[in-house]
Amino acid sequence: DYNVGTILDYSIEGKMTDQDFDLTVLEIIKTIDKGKNNSSIPFAVFKVSGIARFNDLERLSIALEKNEKMDADIESVIINRIDKICNAAYQNNIPVFIDAEETWIQACLDNWCLQMMLRYNKERAIVFNTLQMYRHDRLAFLKNCHELATTHNIKYGIKLVRGAYMEKERERALT
């Protein structure tokens, strides 16, 4: 009655096997399917750390930031999982938020979000990147996102958040 919706979030972390990650992808797709015919569920969301090993995400992000060659086999598996989720969102017209995570794994997440937007956000915003605005670099990143959207003629989906990792980030910076 009050136009309030919900976001279904199958947010699991800490798993280590490909079987667990593939099952998590299927569960996330089930949340998208659930929202397909339910106007009270306008979005879905997932964490890449729920479908990939955190250590792999960290190594891939470090390699990306240093312009080094990333492990193509590991990256390919992760991208395929992300693509399955984003394709389900696209097919069902349910926008999907890719949650932001710790700064030391965010570089590859931002890169993969853009890849998915280039594929699925041509007519409408289906894939959304999440920006933690407590970070000093995110305003410049947001401006760059606008430029990328204009250059590539896509709908660049953005979810702005305060940021869930402030305390963890502060602790890491002090060590």
mmCIF file with all atom_site columns, N, CA and C in Angstrom, residues 11-51:
data_model
loop_
_atom_site.group_PDB
_atom_site.id
_atom_site.type_symbol
_atom_site.label_atom_id
_atom_site.label_alt_id
_atom_site.label_comp_id
_atom_site.label_asym_id
_atom_site.label_entity_id
_atom_site.label_seq_id
_atom_site.pdbx_PDB_ins_code
_atom_site.Cartn_x
_atom_site.Cartn_y
_atom_site.Cartn_z
_atom_site.occupancy
_atom_site.B_iso_or_equiv
_atom_site.pdbx_formal_charge
_atom_site.auth_seq_id
_atom_site.auth_comp_id
_atom_site.auth_asym_id
_atom_site.auth_atom_id
_atom_site.pdbx_PDB_model_num
ATOM 1   N N  . SER A 1 11 ? 23.115 -13.642 1.046   1.00 0.00 ? 11 SER A N  1
ATOM 2   C CA . SER A 1 11 ? 24.461 -13.160 1.337   1.00 0.00 ? 11 SER A CA 1
ATOM 3   C C  . SER A 1 11 ? 25.205 -14.175 2.177   1.00 0.00 ? 11 SER A C  1
ATOM 4   N N  . ILE A 1 12 ? 25.977 -14.990 1.499   1.00 0.00 ? 12 ILE A N  1
ATOM 5   C CA . ILE A 1 12 ? 26.763 -16.014 2.167   1.00 0.00 ? 12 ILE A CA 1
ATOM 6   C C  . ILE A 1 12 ? 28.226 -15.727 1.871   1.00 0.00 ? 12 ILE A C  1
ATOM 7   N N  . GLU A 1 13 ? 29.066 -15.905 2.871   1.00 0.00 ? 13 GLU A N  1
ATOM 8   C CA . GLU A 1 13 ? 30.490 -15.665 2.687   1.00 0.00 ? 13 GLU A CA 1
ATOM 9   C C  . GLU A 1 13 ? 31.271 -16.760 3.399   1.00 0.00 ? 13 GLU A C  1
ATOM 10  N N  . GLY A 1 14 ? 32.540 -16.861 3.061   1.00 0.00 ? 14 GLY A N  1
ATOM 11  C CA . GLY A 1 14 ? 33.425 -17.761 3.770   1.00 0.00 ? 14 GLY A CA 1
ATOM 12  C C  . GLY A 1 14 ? 33.493 -19.176 3.226   1.00 0.00 ? 14 GLY A C  1
ATOM 13  N N  . LYS A 1 15 ? 32.749 -19.460 2.169   1.00 0.00 ? 15 LYS A N  1
ATOM 14  C CA . LYS A 1 15 ? 32.827 -20.784 1.563   1.00 0.00 ? 15 LYS A CA 1
ATOM 15  C C  . LYS A 1 15 ? 34.125 -20.877 0.763   1.00 0.00 ? 15 LYS A C  1
ATOM 16  N N  . MET A 1 16 ? 34.557 -22.113 0.469   1.00 0.00 ? 16 MET A N  1
ATOM 17  C CA . MET A 1 16 ? 35.846 -22.276 -0.184  1.00 0.00 ? 16 MET A CA 1
ATOM 18  C C  . MET A 1 16 ? 35.831 -23.199 -1.404  1.00 0.00 ? 16 MET A C  1
ATOM 19  N N  . THR A 1 17 ? 34.733 -23.913 -1.627  1.00 0.00 ? 17 THR A N  1
ATOM 20  C CA . THR A 1 17 ? 34.753 -24.876 -2.734  1.00 0.00 ? 17 THR A CA 1
ATOM 21  C C  . THR A 1 17 ? 33.957 -24.356 -3.929  1.00 0.00 ? 17 THR A C  1
ATOM 22  N N  . ASP A 1 18 ? 34.366 -24.796 -5.110  1.00 0.00 ? 18 ASP A N  1
ATOM 23  C CA . ASP A 1 18 ? 33.637 -24.415 -6.322  1.00 0.00 ? 18 ASP A CA 1
ATOM 24  C C  . ASP A 1 18 ? 32.200 -24.906 -6.270  1.00 0.00 ? 18 ASP A C  1
ATOM 25  N N  . GLN A 1 19 ? 31.996 -26.071 -5.676  1.00 0.00 ? 19 GLN A N  1
ATOM 26  C CA . GLN A 1 19 ? 30.633 -26.596 -5.547  1.00 0.00 ? 19 GLN A CA 1
ATOM 27  C C  . GLN A 1 19 ? 29.773 -25.639 -4.718  1.00 0.00 ? 19 GLN A C  1
ATOM 28  N N  . ASP A 1 20 ? 30.301 -25.164 -3.597  1.00 0.00 ? 20 ASP A N  1
ATOM 29  C CA . ASP A 1 20 ? 29.559 -24.198 -2.777  1.00 0.00 ? 20 ASP A CA 1
ATOM 30  C C  . ASP A 1 20 ? 29.277 -22.919 -3.554  1.00 0.00 ? 20 ASP A C  1
ATOM 31  N N  . PHE A 1 21 ? 30.273 -22.424 -4.287  1.00 0.00 ? 21 PHE A N  1
ATOM 32  C CA . PHE A 1 21 ? 30.094 -21.190 -5.050  1.00 0.00 ? 21 PHE A CA 1
ATOM 33  C C  . PHE A 1 21 ? 29.028 -21.364 -6.135  1.00 0.00 ? 21 PHE A C  1
ATOM 34  N N  . ASP A 1 22 ? 29.053 -22.490 -6.811  1.00 0.00 ? 22 ASP A N  1
ATOM 35  C CA . ASP A 1 22 ? 28.052 -22.742 -7.858  1.00 0.00 ? 22 ASP A CA 1
ATOM 36  C C  . ASP A 1 22 ? 26.648 -22.879 -7.271  1.00 0.00 ? 22 ASP A C  1
ATOM 37  N N  . LEU A 1 23 ? 26.540 -23.487 -6.093  1.00 0.00 ? 23 LEU A N  1
ATOM 38  C CA . LEU A 1 23 ? 25.234 -23.575 -5.418  1.00 0.00 ? 23 LEU A CA 1
ATOM 39  C C  . LEU A 1 23 ? 24.751 -22.190 -4.997  1.00 0.00 ? 23 LEU A C  1
ATOM 40  N N  . THR A 1 24 ? 25.668 -21.356 -4.565  1.00 0.00 ? 24 THR A N  1
ATOM 41  C CA . THR A 1 24 ? 25.305 -19.986 -4.189  1.00 0.00 ? 24 THR A CA 1
ATOM 42  C C  . THR A 1 24 ? 24.790 -19.215 -5.393  1.00 0.00 ? 24 THR A C  1
ATOM 43  N N  . VAL A 1 25 ? 25.425 -19.379 -6.541  1.00 0.00 ? 25 VAL A N  1
ATOM 44  C CA . VAL A 1 25 ? 24.938 -18.736 -7.773  1.00 0.00 ? 25 VAL A CA 1
ATOM 45  C C  . VAL A 1 25 ? 23.490 -19.152 -8.034  1.00 0.00 ? 25 VAL A C  1
ATOM 46  N N  . LEU A 1 26 ? 23.207 -20.441 -7.902  1.00 0.00 ? 26 LEU A N  1
ATOM 47  C CA . LEU A 1 26 ? 21.835 -20.924 -8.127  1.00 0.00 ? 26 LEU A CA 1
ATOM 48  C C  . LEU A 1 26 ? 20.853 -20.307 -7.138  1.00 0.00 ? 26 LEU A C  1
ATOM 49  N N  . GLU A 1 27 ? 21.260 -20.163 -5.878  1.00 0.00 ? 27 GLU A N  1
ATOM 50  C CA . GLU A 1 27 ? 20.381 -19.541 -4.873  1.00 0.00 ? 27 GLU A CA 1
ATOM 51  C C  . GLU A 1 27 ? 20.124 -18.075 -5.195  1.00 0.00 ? 27 GLU A C  1
ATOM 52  N N  . ILE A 1 28 ? 21.156 -17.371 -5.636  1.00 0.00 ? 28 ILE A N  1
ATOM 53  C CA . ILE A 1 28 ? 20.984 -15.965 -6.010  1.00 0.00 ? 28 ILE A CA 1
ATOM 54  C C  . ILE A 1 28 ? 20.024 -15.852 -7.190  1.00 0.00 ? 28 ILE A C  1
ATOM 55  N N  . ILE A 1 29 ? 20.168 -16.740 -8.154  1.00 0.00 ? 29 ILE A N  1
ATOM 56  C CA . ILE A 1 29 ? 19.253 -16.734 -9.306  1.00 0.00 ? 29 ILE A CA 1
ATOM 57  C C  . ILE A 1 29 ? 17.828 -17.036 -8.854  1.00 0.00 ? 29 ILE A C  1
ATOM 58  N N  . LYS A 1 30 ? 17.661 -17.874 -7.849  1.00 0.00 ? 30 LYS A N  1
ATOM 59  C CA . LYS A 1 30 ? 16.317 -18.129 -7.308  1.00 0.00 ? 30 LYS A CA 1
ATOM 60  C C  . LYS A 1 30 ? 15.712 -16.851 -6.732  1.00 0.00 ? 30 LYS A C  1
ATOM 61  N N  . THR A 1 31 ? 16.530 -16.002 -6.100  1.00 0.00 ? 31 THR A N  1
ATOM 62  C CA . THR A 1 31 ? 15.989 -14.735 -5.573  1.00 0.00 ? 31 THR A CA 1
ATOM 63  C C  . THR A 1 31 ? 15.542 -13.835 -6.717  1.00 0.00 ? 31 THR A C  1
ATOM 64  N N  . ILE A 1 32 ? 16.278 -13.874 -7.826  1.00 0.00 ? 32 ILE A N  1
ATOM 65  C CA . ILE A 1 32 ? 15.885 -13.098 -9.008  1.00 0.00 ? 32 ILE A CA 1
ATOM 66  C C  . ILE A 1 32 ? 14.574 -13.636 -9.566  1.00 0.00 ? 32 ILE A C  1
ATOM 67  N N  . ASP A 1 33 ? 14.467 -14.957 -9.679  1.00 0.00 ? 33 ASP A N  1
ATOM 68  C CA . ASP A 1 33 ? 13.230 -15.575 -10.171 1.00 0.00 ? 33 ASP A CA 1
ATOM 69  C C  . ASP A 1 33 ? 12.048 -15.234 -9.272  1.00 0.00 ? 33 ASP A C  1
ATOM 70  N N  . LYS A 1 34 ? 12.291 -15.191 -7.958  1.00 0.00 ? 34 LYS A N  1
ATOM 71  C CA . LYS A 1 34 ? 11.219 -14.856 -7.006  1.00 0.00 ? 34 LYS A CA 1
ATOM 72  C C  . LYS A 1 34 ? 10.707 -13.430 -7.240  1.00 0.00 ? 34 LYS A C  1
ATOM 73  N N  . GLY A 1 35 ? 11.620 -12.525 -7.574  1.00 0.00 ? 35 GLY A N  1
ATOM 74  C CA . GLY A 1 35 ? 11.220 -11.137 -7.791  1.00 0.00 ? 35 GLY A CA 1
ATOM 75  C C  . GLY A 1 35 ? 10.586 -10.869 -9.139  1.00 0.00 ? 35 GLY A C  1
ATOM 76  N N  . LYS A 1 36 ? 10.722 -11.806 -10.050 1.00 0.00 ? 36 LYS A N  1
ATOM 77  C CA . LYS A 1 36 ? 10.242 -11.611 -11.426 1.00 0.00 ? 36 LYS A CA 1
ATOM 78  C C  . LYS A 1 36 ? 8.765  -11.217 -11.486 1.00 0.00 ? 36 LYS A C  1
ATOM 79  N N  . ASN A 1 37 ? 7.938  -11.848 -10.703 1.00 0.00 ? 37 ASN A N  1
ATOM 80  C CA . ASN A 1 37 ? 6.497  -11.589 -10.741 1.00 0.00 ? 37 ASN A CA 1
ATOM 81  C C  . ASN A 1 37 ? 5.982  -10.940 -9.466  1.00 0.00 ? 37 ASN A C  1
ATOM 82  N N  . ASN A 1 38 ? 6.879  -10.288 -8.739  1.00 0.00 ? 38 ASN A N  1
ATOM 83  C CA . ASN A 1 38 ? 6.491  -9.697  -7.463  1.00 0.00 ? 38 ASN A CA 1
ATOM 84  C C  . ASN A 1 38 ? 6.978  -8.250  -7.417  1.00 0.00 ? 38 ASN A C  1
ATOM 85  N N  . SER A 1 39 ? 6.052  -7.308  -7.548  1.00 0.00 ? 39 SER A N  1
ATOM 86  C CA . SER A 1 39 ? 6.424  -5.888  -7.579  1.00 0.00 ? 39 SER A CA 1
ATOM 87  C C  . SER A 1 39 ? 6.998  -5.406  -6.254  1.00 0.00 ? 39 SER A C  1
ATOM 88  N N  . SER A 1 40 ? 6.839  -6.181  -5.180  1.00 0.00 ? 40 SER A N  1
ATOM 89  C CA . SER A 1 40 ? 7.419  -5.809  -3.890  1.00 0.00 ? 40 SER A CA 1
ATOM 90  C C  . SER A 1 40 ? 8.893  -6.181  -3.789  1.00 0.00 ? 40 SER A C  1
ATOM 91  N N  . ILE A 1 41 ? 9.411  -6.863  -4.816  1.00 0.00 ? 41 ILE A N  1
ATOM 92  C CA . ILE A 1 41 ? 10.820 -7.249  -4.830  1.00 0.00 ? 41 ILE A CA 1
ATOM 93  C C  . ILE A 1 41 ? 11.444 -6.656  -6.094  1.00 0.00 ? 41 ILE A C  1
ATOM 94  N N  . PRO A 1 42 ? 11.771 -5.353  -6.049  1.00 0.00 ? 42 PRO A N  1
ATOM 95  C CA . PRO A 1 42 ? 12.234 -4.691  -7.265  1.00 0.00 ? 42 PRO A CA 1
ATOM 96  C C  . PRO A 1 42 ? 13.709 -4.907  -7.607  1.00 0.00 ? 42 PRO A C  1
ATOM 97  N N  . PHE A 1 43 ? 14.498 -5.472  -6.692  1.00 0.00 ? 43 PHE A N  1
ATOM 98  C CA . PHE A 1 43 ? 15.932 -5.637  -6.897  1.00 0.00 ? 43 PHE A CA 1
ATOM 99  C C  . PHE A 1 43 ? 16.409 -6.959  -6.307  1.00 0.00 ? 43 PHE A C  1
ATOM 100 N N  . ALA A 1 44 ? 17.561 -7.401  -6.774  1.00 0.00 ? 44 ALA A N  1
ATOM 101 C CA . ALA A 1 44 ? 18.298 -8.498  -6.146  1.00 0.00 ? 44 ALA A CA 1
ATOM 102 C C  . ALA A 1 44 ? 19.702 -7.964  -5.847  1.00 0.00 ? 44 ALA A C  1
ATOM 103 N N  . VAL A 1 45 ? 20.450 -8.690  -5.032  1.00 0.00 ? 45 VAL A N  1
ATOM 104 C CA . VAL A 1 45 ? 21.795 -8.243  -4.667  1.00 0.00 ? 45 VAL A CA 1
ATOM 105 C C  . VAL A 1 45 ? 22.660 -9.455  -4.370  1.00 0.00 ? 45 VAL A C  1
ATOM 106 N N  . PHE A 1 46 ? 23.953 -9.316  -4.604  1.00 0.00 ? 46 PHE A N  1
ATOM 107 C CA . PHE A 1 46 ? 24.879 -10.377 -4.209  1.00 0.00 ? 46 PHE A CA 1
ATOM 108 C C  . PHE A 1 46 ? 26.265 -9.807  -3.962  1.00 0.00 ? 46 PHE A C  1
ATOM 109 N N  . LYS A 1 47 ? 27.036 -10.590 -3.232  1.00 0.00 ? 47 LYS A N  1
ATOM 110 C CA . LYS A 1 47 ? 28.431 -10.265 -2.948  1.00 0.00 ? 47 LYS A CA 1
ATOM 111 C C  . LYS A 1 47 ? 29.300 -11.213 -3.767  1.00 0.00 ? 47 LYS A C  1
ATOM 112 N N  . VAL A 1 48 ? 30.260 -10.678 -4.482  1.00 0.00 ? 48 VAL A N  1
ATOM 113 C CA . VAL A 1 48 ? 31.155 -11.523 -5.256  1.00 0.00 ? 48 VAL A CA 1
ATOM 114 C C  . VAL A 1 48 ? 31.944 -12.448 -4.329  1.00 0.00 ? 48 VAL A C  1
ATOM 115 N N  . SER A 1 49 ? 32.226 -12.001 -3.110  1.00 0.00 ? 49 SER A N  1
ATOM 116 C CA . SER A 1 49 ? 32.941 -12.869 -2.165  1.00 0.00 ? 49 SER A CA 1
ATOM 117 C C  . SER A 1 49 ? 32.107 -14.086 -1.752  1.00 0.00 ? 49 SER A C  1
ATOM 118 N N  . GLY A 1 50 ? 30.835 -14.091 -2.100  1.00 0.00 ? 50 GLY A N  1
ATOM 119 C CA . GLY A 1 50 ? 29.993 -15.255 -1.848  1.00 0.00 ? 50 GLY A CA 1
ATOM 120 C C  . GLY A 1 50 ? 30.069 -16.288 -2.958  1.00 0.00 ? 50 GLY A C  1
ATOM 121 N N  . ILE A 1 51 ? 30.684 -15.905 -4.088  1.00 0.00 ? 51 ILE A N  1
ATOM 122 C CA . ILE A 1 51 ? 30.780 -16.836 -5.219  1.00 0.00 ? 51 ILE A CA 1
ATOM 123 C C  . ILE A 1 51 ? 32.225 -17.039 -5.678  1.00 0.00 ? 51 ILE A C  1
#
